[in-house]
């Protein structure tokens, strides 16, 4: 709902550029030594980075407060007033988190705060707000700077001729330690969202994130969900919904450790809101539908203009050979990719390094390992043949493997380039290839269901840490790229693969003439979606000061609706009574 200001460029903040004192402090030997020491680490130290950002940004905020007559300060006030009070509550939550973090021992999250601070509307919280206006103002200022910089990035993308622009990612649910779980009492189910065993994780996954209570979400008119969509879409040309099946159902592991179960949502209403927000912001939507997603749900995704996500290792044919899908058979309304942040990298898909990593973490037993080895062997064999069949090896100057099933340790030269040529041929509207695949990174960026390793040397305790299954530790989201981002475009391998992709997609991702536009929401003119009804629903669900729950109830349960429902119920009851009577009569005749 709000942005992580850790990623701000503090040197681009106007107060930094206008203050010689702040610049002198930033360039001082002591501060620069802290920066260099942090950058030298192989893994990201988020705590230290947060301290460095706070150190400079708070100085900028103090400078900002001293100049209340500026046009920028006026825009800041307008920005705060436009947030309907929820920004104030978020800033209050962050100030409270910081306030309690200095205690010894520091509470793990807000659920360990003193009882009087657990409710956002308590007298103690209101008293805290009155006494800590400066700290609260700082967090509002940080969000204001985030929106300014994101707007500048969006404009830069458009001016550079990018046809899509920023690609944003919307995660599942909310952190149990975060603002949403504190502010929206009762909105989330008491348990962790996760996944049942599948190809990605044979033992299942516990994500340690909260999922929505469908009844409470509907009662609130889906407003919290709409706010999350709006926050992500307003600067994005494209947004990926992680585990898009959450629009229909979500698997939960209860907090008491008992057996999990699926919780179902009103998919049509949620998809209508997603589609209409997408249309409003002109943002393409990608639905991450890897795993146990039904074809019926995928048809619904198409109907609402949500692109499917086709990731190489999961694209197999349903034949006896379990062969890789041919590029011309990829779904048109889809995004294809060589890997994702949650899946083995392209190199891993050949050398199976992730299997050993997950065995060490306790995800796989011996039987599962044998099955995974066989699965990867079949992928190597099938990909090796496909790359030969489509001339990809020859095109990039590579050579196929003579024994792909057995040669896991030897990744063929030019394998990455050949795979790029293969995927670029696909029928998918959009193709993506992560830097981790382009540069042959063999370490996964994230392994779902693991505890985050605390690799920091910072003096402050983190306010929000990523958690997962007990006993499984991995440095999620911490491994740094071995190439500085400013040097990427000069790298020979990047230029080579960019040339390959440009050959097949000369005008970027619309080079194949199938770039998805926003002229209509459905897949075709025979769509069964009633868009006028969806738009009426959307206008009711959108936040308004005069919003009342009765508006939704009147819309959905008016007299005509109830009369039709009662009529259908009576018809069903009549058919049941008739069938029951016939059954009893036949049974009696048979007995006689």
Coordinates of C-alpha atoms in Angstrom, one line a residue:
X1 CA 0.0 0.0 0.0
X2 CA 3.0 2.3 0.7
X3 CA 6.5 2.2 -0.8
X4 CA 9.7 1.1 0.9
X5 CA 11.8 4.4 0.9
X6 CA 15.0 2.3 1.3
X7 CA 15.3 2.5 -2.5
X8 CA 15.2 6.3 -2.7
X9 CA 18.1 8.1 -4.3
X10 CA 18.8 10.6 -1.5
X11 CA 21.2 12.6 -3.7
X12 CA 18.3 13.3 -6.1
X13 CA 16.1 14.8 -3.3
X14 CA 15.7 18.6 -3.9
X15 CA 16.8 19.5 -0.3
X16 CA 20.0 17.5 -0.8
X17 CA 20.8 19.3 -4.0
X18 CA 20.1 22.7 -2.4
X19 CA 22.0 22.2 0.8
X20 CA 25.9 22.5 0.8
X21 CA 25.9 21.3 4.5
X22 CA 24.1 18.0 3.7
X23 CA 26.3 17.5 0.7
X24 CA 29.4 18.1 2.7
X25 CA 28.2 15.6 5.3
X26 CA 27.4 13.1 2.6
X27 CA 30.9 13.5 1.0
X28 CA 32.7 13.4 4.3
X29 CA 35.4 10.7 4.8
X30 CA 33.5 9.1 7.7
X31 CA 30.1 8.8 5.8
X32 CA 31.7 7.6 2.6
X33 CA 33.7 5.0 4.4
X34 CA 30.4 3.6 5.8
X35 CA 29.0 3.6 2.3
X36 CA 32.0 1.8 0.7
X37 CA 32.1 -0.8 3.5
X38 CA 28.4 -1.5 2.9
X39 CA 28.8 -1.8 -0.9
X40 CA 31.8 -4.1 -0.6
X41 CA 29.6 -6.9 0.9
X42 CA 28.5 -9.7 -1.3
X43 CA 25.1 -9.7 0.3
X44 CA 22.8 -6.8 0.8
X45 CA 22.8 -5.5 4.4
X46 CA 19.4 -3.9 4.5
X47 CA 19.7 -2.6 8.1
X48 CA 22.9 -0.7 7.4
X49 CA 21.5 0.6 4.1
X50 CA 18.4 1.8 6.0
X51 CA 20.6 3.6 8.5
X52 CA 22.5 5.4 5.7
X53 CA 19.4 6.4 3.9
X54 CA 17.7 7.7 7.2
X55 CA 20.8 9.6 8.1
X56 CA 20.7 11.7 4.9
X57 CA 16.9 11.8 4.4
X58 CA 16.2 13.0 7.9
X59 CA 18.6 15.9 7.4
X60 CA 16.8 16.7 4.1
X61 CA 13.5 16.6 6.0
X62 CA 14.7 19.1 8.6
X63 CA 15.7 21.4 5.8
X64 CA 12.4 20.9 4.1
X65 CA 10.4 21.9 7.2
X66 CA 12.3 25.2 7.5
X67 CA 10.9 26.4 4.1
X68 CA 7.2 26.1 4.4
X69 CA 6.5 28.8 1.9
X70 CA 7.8 26.9 -1.1
X71 CA 5.7 25.5 -3.9
X72 CA 7.1 22.0 -3.1
X73 CA 5.9 22.2 0.5
X74 CA 2.4 23.2 -0.7
X75 CA 2.4 20.1 -3.0
X76 CA 3.5 18.0 -0.1
X77 CA 0.5 19.2 1.9
X78 CA -1.8 18.5 -1.0
X79 CA -0.3 15.0 -1.3
X80 CA -0.9 14.3 2.4
X81 CA -4.5 15.6 2.4
X82 CA -5.3 13.5 -0.7
X83 CA -4.5 10.3 1.2
X84 CA -7.8 10.4 3.3
X85 CA -6.0 10.0 6.6
X86 CA -4.5 6.6 5.8
X87 CA -1.0 8.1 5.2
X88 CA -1.1 9.6 8.7
X89 CA -1.9 6.2 10.2
X90 CA 0.9 4.6 8.2
X91 CA 3.4 7.2 9.3
X92 CA 2.2 6.8 12.9
X93 CA 2.8 3.0 12.6
X94 CA 6.3 3.6 11.4
X95 CA 7.0 6.1 14.1
X96 CA 5.7 3.6 16.7
X97 CA 7.8 0.8 15.3
X98 CA 10.9 3.0 15.5
X99 CA 9.9 4.1 19.0
X100 CA 9.7 0.5 20.4
X101 CA 12.7 -0.8 18.4
X102 CA 15.1 1.0 20.7
X103 CA 13.8 -0.9 23.7
X104 CA 15.8 -3.7 25.2
X105 CA 14.7 -6.3 24.3
X106 CA 13.0 -4.8 21.2
X107 CA 9.6 -6.3 20.4
X108 CA 9.6 -8.6 17.4
X109 CA 6.6 -6.9 15.8
X110 CA 3.6 -4.8 16.7
X111 CA 1.8 -7.8 18.3
X112 CA 4.4 -7.5 21.1
X113 CA 3.7 -3.8 21.7
X114 CA 2.0 -2.8 24.9
X115 CA -1.7 -3.6 24.7
X116 CA -2.8 0.1 24.5
X117 CA -0.9 0.6 21.2
X118 CA -2.2 -2.5 19.4
X119 CA -5.3 -0.6 18.2
X120 CA -4.8 2.3 15.8
X121 CA -7.7 4.2 17.3
X122 CA -6.8 3.9 21.0
X123 CA -6.3 6.9 23.3
X124 CA -2.6 5.9 23.7
X125 CA -2.0 6.1 20.0
X126 CA -3.7 9.4 19.7
X127 CA -1.6 10.7 22.5
X128 CA 1.5 9.4 20.7
X129 CA 0.5 11.3 17.6
X130 CA 0.2 14.5 19.5
X131 CA 3.7 14.1 21.0
X132 CA 5.6 12.8 18.0
X133 CA 4.5 15.0 15.1
X134 CA 8.1 15.4 13.9
X135 CA 8.8 11.7 13.5
X136 CA 5.4 11.1 11.9
X137 CA 6.0 14.0 9.5
X138 CA 9.3 12.4 8.5
X139 CA 7.7 9.2 7.3
X140 CA 5.1 11.2 5.3
X141 CA 7.9 13.1 3.7
X142 CA 9.6 9.9 2.8
X143 CA 6.5 8.6 1.0
X144 CA 6.2 12.0 -0.8
X145 CA 9.7 11.6 -2.1
X146 CA 9.0 8.1 -3.3
X147 CA 6.0 9.3 -5.3
X148 CA 8.1 12.1 -6.8
X149 CA 11.0 9.8 -7.8
X150 CA 8.7 7.1 -9.2
X151 CA 6.8 9.8 -11.3
X152 CA 10.2 11.0 -12.6
X153 CA 11.2 7.4 -13.5
X154 CA 7.9 6.8 -15.3
X155 CA 8.4 10.0 -17.3
X156 CA 12.0 9.0 -18.1
X157 CA 10.8 5.7 -19.4
X158 CA 8.2 7.3 -21.7
X159 CA 10.6 9.9 -23.0
X160 CA 13.1 7.2 -23.8
X161 CA 10.5 5.5 -26.0
X162 CA 9.9 2.5 -23.8
X163 CA 6.6 1.0 -24.9
X164 CA 5.8 -0.6 -21.5
X165 CA 7.8 1.3 -18.9
X166 CA 8.1 0.3 -15.3
X167 CA 7.4 -3.4 -14.4
X168 CA 6.0 -3.6 -10.9
X169 CA 5.3 -6.7 -8.8
X170 CA 2.4 -7.1 -6.3
X171 CA 3.0 -9.8 -3.7
X172 CA 0.5 -12.0 -1.9
X173 CA -1.3 -10.6 1.2
X174 CA 0.5 -8.6 3.8
X175 CA 3.3 -9.0 6.4
X176 CA 2.0 -10.1 9.8
X177 CA 4.5 -7.5 11.2
X178 CA 3.4 -4.7 8.9
X179 CA 1.1 -1.7 8.8
X180 CA -1.9 -3.4 7.0
X181 CA -2.2 -6.1 9.7
X182 CA -2.1 -3.5 12.4
X183 CA -4.5 -1.0 10.8
X184 CA -7.1 -3.3 9.3
X185 CA -8.3 -5.3 12.3
X186 CA -10.0 -8.5 11.3
X187 CA -9.2 -8.1 7.6
X188 CA -6.7 -11.0 7.5
X189 CA -7.1 -14.7 8.4
X190 CA -5.2 -15.9 11.4
X191 CA -2.7 -18.1 9.7
X192 CA -0.1 -18.1 7.0
X193 CA -0.8 -18.2 3.3
X194 CA 1.2 -20.8 1.4
X195 CA 1.0 -23.5 -1.2
X196 CA 0.3 -27.2 -1.4
X197 CA 3.1 -29.5 -2.7
X198 CA 3.8 -28.9 -6.4
X199 CA 6.6 -29.0 -8.9
X200 CA 8.2 -26.0 -7.4
X201 CA 8.2 -27.2 -3.8
X202 CA 7.4 -30.9 -3.4
X203 CA 6.9 -30.5 0.4
X204 CA 4.7 -27.4 0.1
X205 CA 5.3 -23.9 1.2
X206 CA 4.6 -21.6 4.2
X207 CA 5.1 -18.0 3.2
X208 CA 4.5 -16.4 6.5
X209 CA 2.3 -13.7 5.0
X210 CA -1.3 -13.0 5.8
X211 CA -4.2 -13.5 3.4
X212 CA -7.5 -11.6 3.2
X213 CA -10.6 -12.8 5.0
X214 CA -13.0 -12.9 2.0
X215 CA -16.1 -11.9 4.0
X216 CA -14.4 -8.9 5.7
X217 CA -12.8 -7.8 2.4
X218 CA -16.2 -7.8 0.7
X219 CA -17.7 -6.0 3.7
X220 CA -15.2 -3.2 3.2
X221 CA -16.1 -3.0 -0.4
X222 CA -12.6 -4.3 -1.4
X223 CA -11.2 -0.9 -0.7
X224 CA -8.0 -2.1 0.9
X225 CA -7.3 -4.3 -2.1
X226 CA -8.1 -1.5 -4.5
X227 CA -5.7 0.8 -2.7
X228 CA -2.9 -1.7 -3.1
X229 CA -3.7 -2.0 -6.8
X230 CA -3.8 1.7 -7.3
X231 CA -0.5 2.3 -5.4
X232 CA 1.3 -0.2 -7.7
X233 CA -0.4 0.7 -11.0
X234 CA -0.2 4.5 -10.9
X235 CA 3.5 4.4 -12.0
X236 CA 3.6 1.1 -13.8
X237 CA 3.2 0.2 -17.4
X238 CA 3.0 -3.5 -16.4
X239 CA 2.3 -5.2 -13.1
X240 CA 2.7 -8.8 -12.2
X241 CA 0.3 -10.3 -9.6
X242 CA 2.2 -13.0 -7.7
X243 CA 0.3 -16.3 -7.3
X244 CA -2.7 -14.9 -9.3
X245 CA -4.8 -17.9 -8.2
X246 CA -5.2 -15.9 -5.0
X247 CA -8.1 -14.1 -6.8
X248 CA -10.0 -17.4 -6.7
X249 CA -8.6 -19.3 -3.7
X250 CA -5.6 -19.3 -1.3
X251 CA -4.2 -22.1 0.8
X252 CA -3.8 -21.3 4.5
X253 CA -1.7 -23.0 7.2
X254 CA -3.5 -22.2 10.5
X255 CA -1.6 -20.5 13.3
X256 CA -2.1 -23.5 15.6
X257 CA -0.2 -25.8 13.3
X258 CA -3.2 -27.9 12.3
X259 CA -3.8 -29.1 8.7
X260 CA -4.2 -26.4 6.1
X261 CA -7.1 -25.7 3.8
X262 CA -8.2 -23.6 0.8
X263 CA -10.2 -20.4 1.4
X264 CA -12.2 -19.2 -1.6
X265 CA -12.9 -15.7 -2.9
X266 CA -15.3 -14.1 -5.3
X267 CA -13.1 -14.3 -8.3
X268 CA -15.4 -12.4 -10.6
X269 CA -15.6 -9.3 -8.4
X270 CA -11.8 -9.3 -7.7
X271 CA -11.0 -9.7 -11.4
X272 CA -13.5 -6.9 -12.3
X273 CA -11.6 -4.6 -9.9
X274 CA -8.2 -5.6 -11.3
X275 CA -9.4 -5.2 -14.9
X276 CA -10.9 -1.8 -14.3
X277 CA -8.0 -0.4 -12.3
X278 CA -5.8 -1.7 -15.1
X279 CA -7.9 0.1 -17.7
X280 CA -7.9 3.3 -15.6
X281 CA -4.1 3.4 -15.2
X282 CA -3.3 1.8 -18.6
X283 CA -1.3 -0.9 -16.9
X284 CA -0.9 -4.4 -18.4
X285 CA -1.5 -7.2 -15.9
X286 CA 0.5 -10.4 -15.8
X287 CA -0.9 -13.2 -13.6
X288 CA 1.8 -15.6 -12.2
X289 CA -0.2 -18.8 -12.8
X290 CA 2.6 -21.4 -12.3
X291 CA 1.5 -24.6 -10.5
X292 CA -2.0 -26.0 -9.9
X293 CA -4.0 -23.4 -11.9
X294 CA -7.1 -24.8 -13.7
X295 CA -7.8 -24.2 -17.4
X296 CA -11.1 -22.7 -16.4
X297 CA -9.3 -20.1 -14.3
X298 CA -6.9 -19.4 -17.1
X299 CA -9.9 -18.8 -19.4
X300 CA -11.2 -16.3 -16.9
X301 CA -7.8 -14.6 -16.9
X302 CA -8.0 -14.2 -20.7
X303 CA -11.5 -12.8 -20.5
X304 CA -10.4 -10.1 -18.1
X305 CA -7.2 -9.3 -20.0
X306 CA -4.7 -10.9 -17.6
X307 CA -1.7 -12.3 -19.3
X308 CA -0.6 -15.8 -18.4
X309 CA 3.0 -16.4 -17.2
X310 CA 4.9 -19.1 -19.2
X311 CA 8.2 -20.0 -17.5
X312 CA 10.5 -22.3 -19.4
X313 CA 10.9 -25.4 -17.1
X314 CA 7.1 -25.6 -16.6
X315 CA 6.3 -25.5 -20.3
X316 CA 6.0 -29.2 -21.1
X317 CA 3.9 -31.1 -23.5
X318 CA 1.4 -33.7 -22.3
X319 CA 3.0 -36.6 -24.1
X320 CA 4.9 -39.8 -23.2
X321 CA 8.2 -37.9 -23.7
X322 CA 7.2 -35.0 -21.4
X323 CA 9.0 -32.8 -24.0
X324 CA 9.4 -29.1 -23.9
X325 CA 6.7 -27.0 -25.5
X326 CA 7.5 -25.7 -29.0
X327 CA 7.8 -21.9 -29.2
X328 CA 4.9 -21.6 -31.8
X329 CA 2.6 -23.4 -29.3
X330 CA 3.1 -20.8 -26.5
X331 CA -0.2 -19.0 -25.6
X332 CA -0.5 -15.7 -27.5
X333 CA -1.8 -13.7 -24.5
X334 CA 1.1 -14.6 -22.3
X335 CA 4.5 -13.5 -21.1
X336 CA 7.3 -16.1 -21.5
X337 CA 10.4 -16.1 -19.3
X338 CA 13.5 -18.3 -18.9
X339 CA 13.1 -18.2 -15.1
X340 CA 11.7 -16.1 -12.2
X341 CA 13.1 -15.0 -8.9
X342 CA 11.4 -18.0 -7.2
X343 CA 12.6 -20.7 -9.7
X344 CA 16.0 -22.1 -10.6
X345 CA 18.0 -19.9 -12.9
X346 CA 18.6 -21.0 -16.5
X347 CA 22.1 -22.3 -15.6
X348 CA 20.6 -24.2 -12.6
X349 CA 18.1 -25.8 -14.9
X350 CA 21.0 -27.6 -16.5
X351 CA 23.5 -28.2 -13.7
X352 CA 20.9 -29.0 -11.0
X353 CA 22.7 -27.0 -8.4
X354 CA 19.4 -26.0 -6.8
X355 CA 18.6 -29.6 -6.0
X356 CA 21.6 -29.9 -3.8
X357 CA 20.8 -26.6 -2.2
X358 CA 17.3 -27.6 -1.4
X359 CA 18.4 -31.0 -0.1
X360 CA 20.7 -29.2 2.3
X361 CA 17.8 -27.0 3.4
X362 CA 15.7 -30.1 4.1
X363 CA 13.1 -29.6 1.3
X364 CA 13.9 -32.9 -0.5
X365 CA 14.2 -36.5 0.6
X366 CA 16.1 -39.1 -1.4
X367 CA 13.0 -40.2 -3.4
X368 CA 12.2 -36.6 -4.3
X369 CA 15.8 -36.0 -5.3
X370 CA 15.8 -39.0 -7.7
X371 CA 12.6 -37.7 -9.3
X372 CA 13.9 -34.2 -9.6
X373 CA 17.2 -35.5 -11.2
X374 CA 15.1 -37.4 -13.7
X375 CA 12.9 -34.4 -14.5
X376 CA 16.0 -32.2 -15.1
X377 CA 17.6 -34.9 -17.2
X378 CA 14.5 -35.0 -19.4
X379 CA 14.5 -31.2 -19.7
X380 CA 18.2 -31.2 -20.7
X381 CA 17.5 -33.8 -23.3
X382 CA 14.5 -32.1 -24.7
X383 CA 16.0 -28.6 -24.7
X384 CA 19.2 -30.0 -26.4
X385 CA 17.0 -31.5 -29.2
X386 CA 14.8 -28.4 -29.5
X387 CA 17.8 -26.0 -29.8
X388 CA 19.2 -28.3 -32.5
X389 CA 15.8 -28.7 -34.3
X390 CA 15.2 -24.9 -34.5
X391 CA 18.8 -24.1 -35.5
X392 CA 19.5 -22.2 -32.3
X393 CA 22.9 -23.9 -31.6
X394 CA 24.1 -23.1 -35.1
X395 CA 22.7 -19.6 -35.0
X396 CA 24.7 -18.5 -32.0
X397 CA 27.8 -20.5 -32.8
X398 CA 27.3 -23.2 -30.1
X399 CA 27.4 -26.9 -30.1
X400 CA 24.8 -29.3 -28.7
X401 CA 25.6 -31.8 -25.9
X402 CA 26.3 -35.3 -27.0
X403 CA 24.9 -36.8 -23.8
X404 CA 22.6 -34.3 -22.2
X405 CA 20.9 -36.7 -19.8
X406 CA 24.2 -37.5 -18.1
X407 CA 26.2 -34.3 -18.6
X408 CA 24.7 -32.1 -15.9
X409 CA 28.0 -30.7 -14.7
X410 CA 29.0 -29.5 -18.1
X411 CA 26.9 -26.6 -19.4
X412 CA 27.3 -26.4 -23.2
X413 CA 29.0 -23.2 -24.4
X414 CA 26.5 -20.7 -25.8
X415 CA 23.6 -22.5 -24.0
X416 CA 22.3 -19.2 -22.6
X417 CA 22.4 -17.5 -26.1
X418 CA 20.8 -20.5 -27.8
X419 CA 17.9 -20.6 -25.3
X420 CA 17.4 -16.8 -25.8
X421 CA 17.0 -17.4 -29.5
X422 CA 14.6 -20.3 -28.8
X423 CA 12.4 -18.2 -26.4
X424 CA 12.5 -15.1 -28.7
X425 CA 10.7 -17.2 -31.4
X426 CA 7.8 -17.9 -29.0
X427 CA 4.2 -16.9 -29.8
X428 CA 4.0 -15.1 -26.5
X429 CA 3.1 -11.4 -26.7
X430 CA 6.0 -10.5 -24.3
X431 CA 9.3 -12.2 -23.6
X432 CA 11.5 -11.6 -20.5
X433 CA 15.0 -12.7 -19.7
X434 CA 16.3 -11.8 -16.2
X435 CA 19.9 -10.5 -15.8
X436 CA 20.6 -13.5 -13.6
X437 CA 20.0 -15.7 -16.6
X438 CA 21.8 -13.5 -19.1
X439 CA 25.0 -13.5 -16.9
X440 CA 24.8 -17.1 -15.8
X441 CA 24.1 -16.6 -12.1
X442 CA 23.7 -20.0 -10.5
X443 CA 22.3 -19.0 -7.1
X444 CA 18.5 -18.4 -6.7
X445 CA 17.5 -15.0 -5.5
X446 CA 14.8 -16.3 -3.3
X447 CA 13.7 -19.7 -2.0
X448 CA 10.1 -19.6 -0.8
X449 CA 9.5 -21.1 2.6
X450 CA 12.9 -20.3 4.1
X451 CA 14.0 -18.1 6.9
X452 CA 16.0 -15.0 5.9
X453 CA 19.6 -15.2 7.2
X454 CA 20.6 -12.2 9.3
X455 CA 23.9 -11.2 7.7
X456 CA 24.0 -7.7 9.1
X457 CA 26.6 -6.0 11.2
X458 CA 24.2 -3.1 11.9
X459 CA 23.6 -1.7 15.3
X460 CA 19.8 -1.6 15.0
X461 CA 17.4 -4.4 14.9
X462 CA 15.3 -4.8 11.7
X463 CA 11.7 -3.8 12.0
X464 CA 10.6 -6.2 9.4
X465 CA 12.3 -9.5 8.6
X466 CA 11.2 -12.2 6.2
X467 CA 10.4 -15.5 7.9
X468 CA 9.4 -18.9 6.7
X469 CA 9.7 -22.5 7.9
X470 CA 11.7 -23.2 11.0
X471 CA 15.2 -24.4 10.5
X472 CA 15.5 -23.4 6.8
X473 CA 17.8 -20.5 6.3
X474 CA 18.7 -18.7 3.1
X475 CA 19.8 -15.2 2.2
X476 CA 16.6 -14.3 0.3
X477 CA 16.7 -11.1 -1.7
X478 CA 20.3 -10.3 -0.5
X479 CA 22.7 -11.7 -3.1
X480 CA 24.1 -8.8 -5.1
X481 CA 24.7 -8.9 -8.9
X482 CA 28.4 -9.3 -9.6
X483 CA 28.1 -6.6 -12.2
X484 CA 27.3 -2.9 -11.3
X485 CA 24.1 -1.9 -13.0
X486 CA 25.7 1.1 -14.7
X487 CA 28.1 -1.3 -16.5
X488 CA 25.5 -3.8 -17.8
X489 CA 24.9 -2.2 -21.2
X490 CA 28.7 -2.3 -21.9
X491 CA 29.0 -6.1 -21.2
X492 CA 29.7 -8.2 -24.3
X493 CA 27.3 -11.0 -23.2
X494 CA 24.4 -8.5 -22.7
X495 CA 25.0 -6.9 -26.1
X496 CA 25.1 -10.4 -27.7
X497 CA 21.8 -11.5 -26.2
X498 CA 20.2 -8.1 -26.9
X499 CA 21.2 -8.6 -30.5
X500 CA 19.6 -12.1 -30.6
X501 CA 16.3 -10.8 -29.1
X502 CA 16.2 -7.8 -31.4
X503 CA 16.5 -10.1 -34.4
X504 CA 13.2 -11.7 -33.5
X505 CA 11.5 -8.8 -31.8
X506 CA 12.9 -5.8 -33.7
X507 CA 10.5 -3.3 -32.1
X508 CA 10.7 -4.6 -28.6
X509 CA 7.9 -6.7 -27.3
X510 CA 5.4 -5.5 -29.9
X511 CA 7.7 -6.6 -32.7
X512 CA 5.6 -9.7 -33.3
X513 CA 2.5 -7.6 -33.9
X514 CA 0.7 -8.9 -30.8
X515 CA 1.3 -6.3 -28.2
X516 CA -1.7 -6.3 -25.9
X517 CA -3.6 -3.0 -26.0
X518 CA -6.3 -1.6 -23.7
X519 CA -9.1 -0.9 -26.2
X520 CA -11.3 -3.5 -24.4
X521 CA -11.1 -5.6 -21.3
X522 CA -12.3 -9.0 -22.7
X523 CA -10.5 -11.4 -25.0
X524 CA -13.1 -11.2 -27.8
X525 CA -16.3 -9.5 -28.7
X526 CA -18.3 -12.6 -27.5
X527 CA -17.1 -12.1 -24.0
X528 CA -19.6 -13.1 -21.3
X529 CA -18.5 -10.3 -19.0
X530 CA -21.1 -7.6 -18.5
X531 CA -18.7 -4.6 -18.4
X532 CA -21.5 -2.1 -17.6
X533 CA -22.4 -4.1 -14.5
X534 CA -18.7 -4.4 -13.7
X535 CA -18.2 -0.6 -14.0
X536 CA -21.2 0.1 -11.8
X537 CA -19.7 -2.3 -9.2
X538 CA -16.4 -0.6 -9.5
X539 CA -17.9 2.8 -8.9
X540 CA -19.6 1.5 -5.8
X541 CA -16.5 -0.2 -4.5
X542 CA -14.1 2.7 -5.2
X543 CA -13.5 4.7 -2.1
X544 CA -15.8 7.7 -1.5
X545 CA -16.3 9.8 1.6
X546 CA -20.0 9.1 1.4
X547 CA -19.4 5.3 1.0
X548 CA -21.9 3.2 2.9
X549 CA -22.1 -0.6 3.1
X550 CA -25.7 -0.4 2.2
X551 CA -24.8 0.8 -1.3
X552 CA -23.3 -2.6 -2.0
X553 CA -26.1 -4.5 -0.3
X554 CA -28.7 -2.5 -2.3
X555 CA -26.9 -3.1 -5.5
X556 CA -26.4 -6.8 -5.0
X557 CA -29.5 -7.7 -3.0
X558 CA -32.3 -5.5 -4.3
X559 CA -35.9 -6.7 -4.5
X560 CA -35.6 -7.9 -8.1
X561 CA -32.4 -9.8 -7.3
X562 CA -34.1 -11.4 -4.2
X563 CA -37.2 -12.3 -6.2
X564 CA -35.1 -14.1 -8.9
X565 CA -33.1 -15.8 -6.2
X566 CA -36.2 -17.0 -4.4
X567 CA -37.7 -18.2 -7.7
X568 CA -34.5 -20.2 -8.5
X569 CA -34.5 -21.7 -5.0
X570 CA -38.1 -22.8 -5.4
X571 CA -37.4 -24.3 -8.8
X572 CA -34.5 -26.3 -7.4
X573 CA -36.6 -27.4 -4.5
X574 CA -39.5 -28.5 -6.8
X575 CA -37.0 -30.5 -9.0
X576 CA -35.6 -32.2 -5.9
X577 CA -39.1 -33.1 -4.5
X578 CA -40.1 -34.5 -7.9
X579 CA -36.9 -36.6 -8.2
X580 CA -37.2 -37.8 -4.6
X581 CA -40.8 -38.8 -5.1
X582 CA -39.9 -40.7 -8.3
X583 CA -37.1 -42.5 -6.5
X584 CA -39.3 -43.5 -3.6
X585 CA -42.0 -44.6 -5.9
X586 CA -39.6 -46.8 -8.0
X587 CA -38.1 -48.2 -4.8
X588 CA -41.6 -49.1 -3.5
X589 CA -42.6 -50.7 -6.8
X590 CA -39.4 -52.8 -6.9
X591 CA -40.0 -54.0 -3.3
X592 CA -43.5 -55.1 -4.3

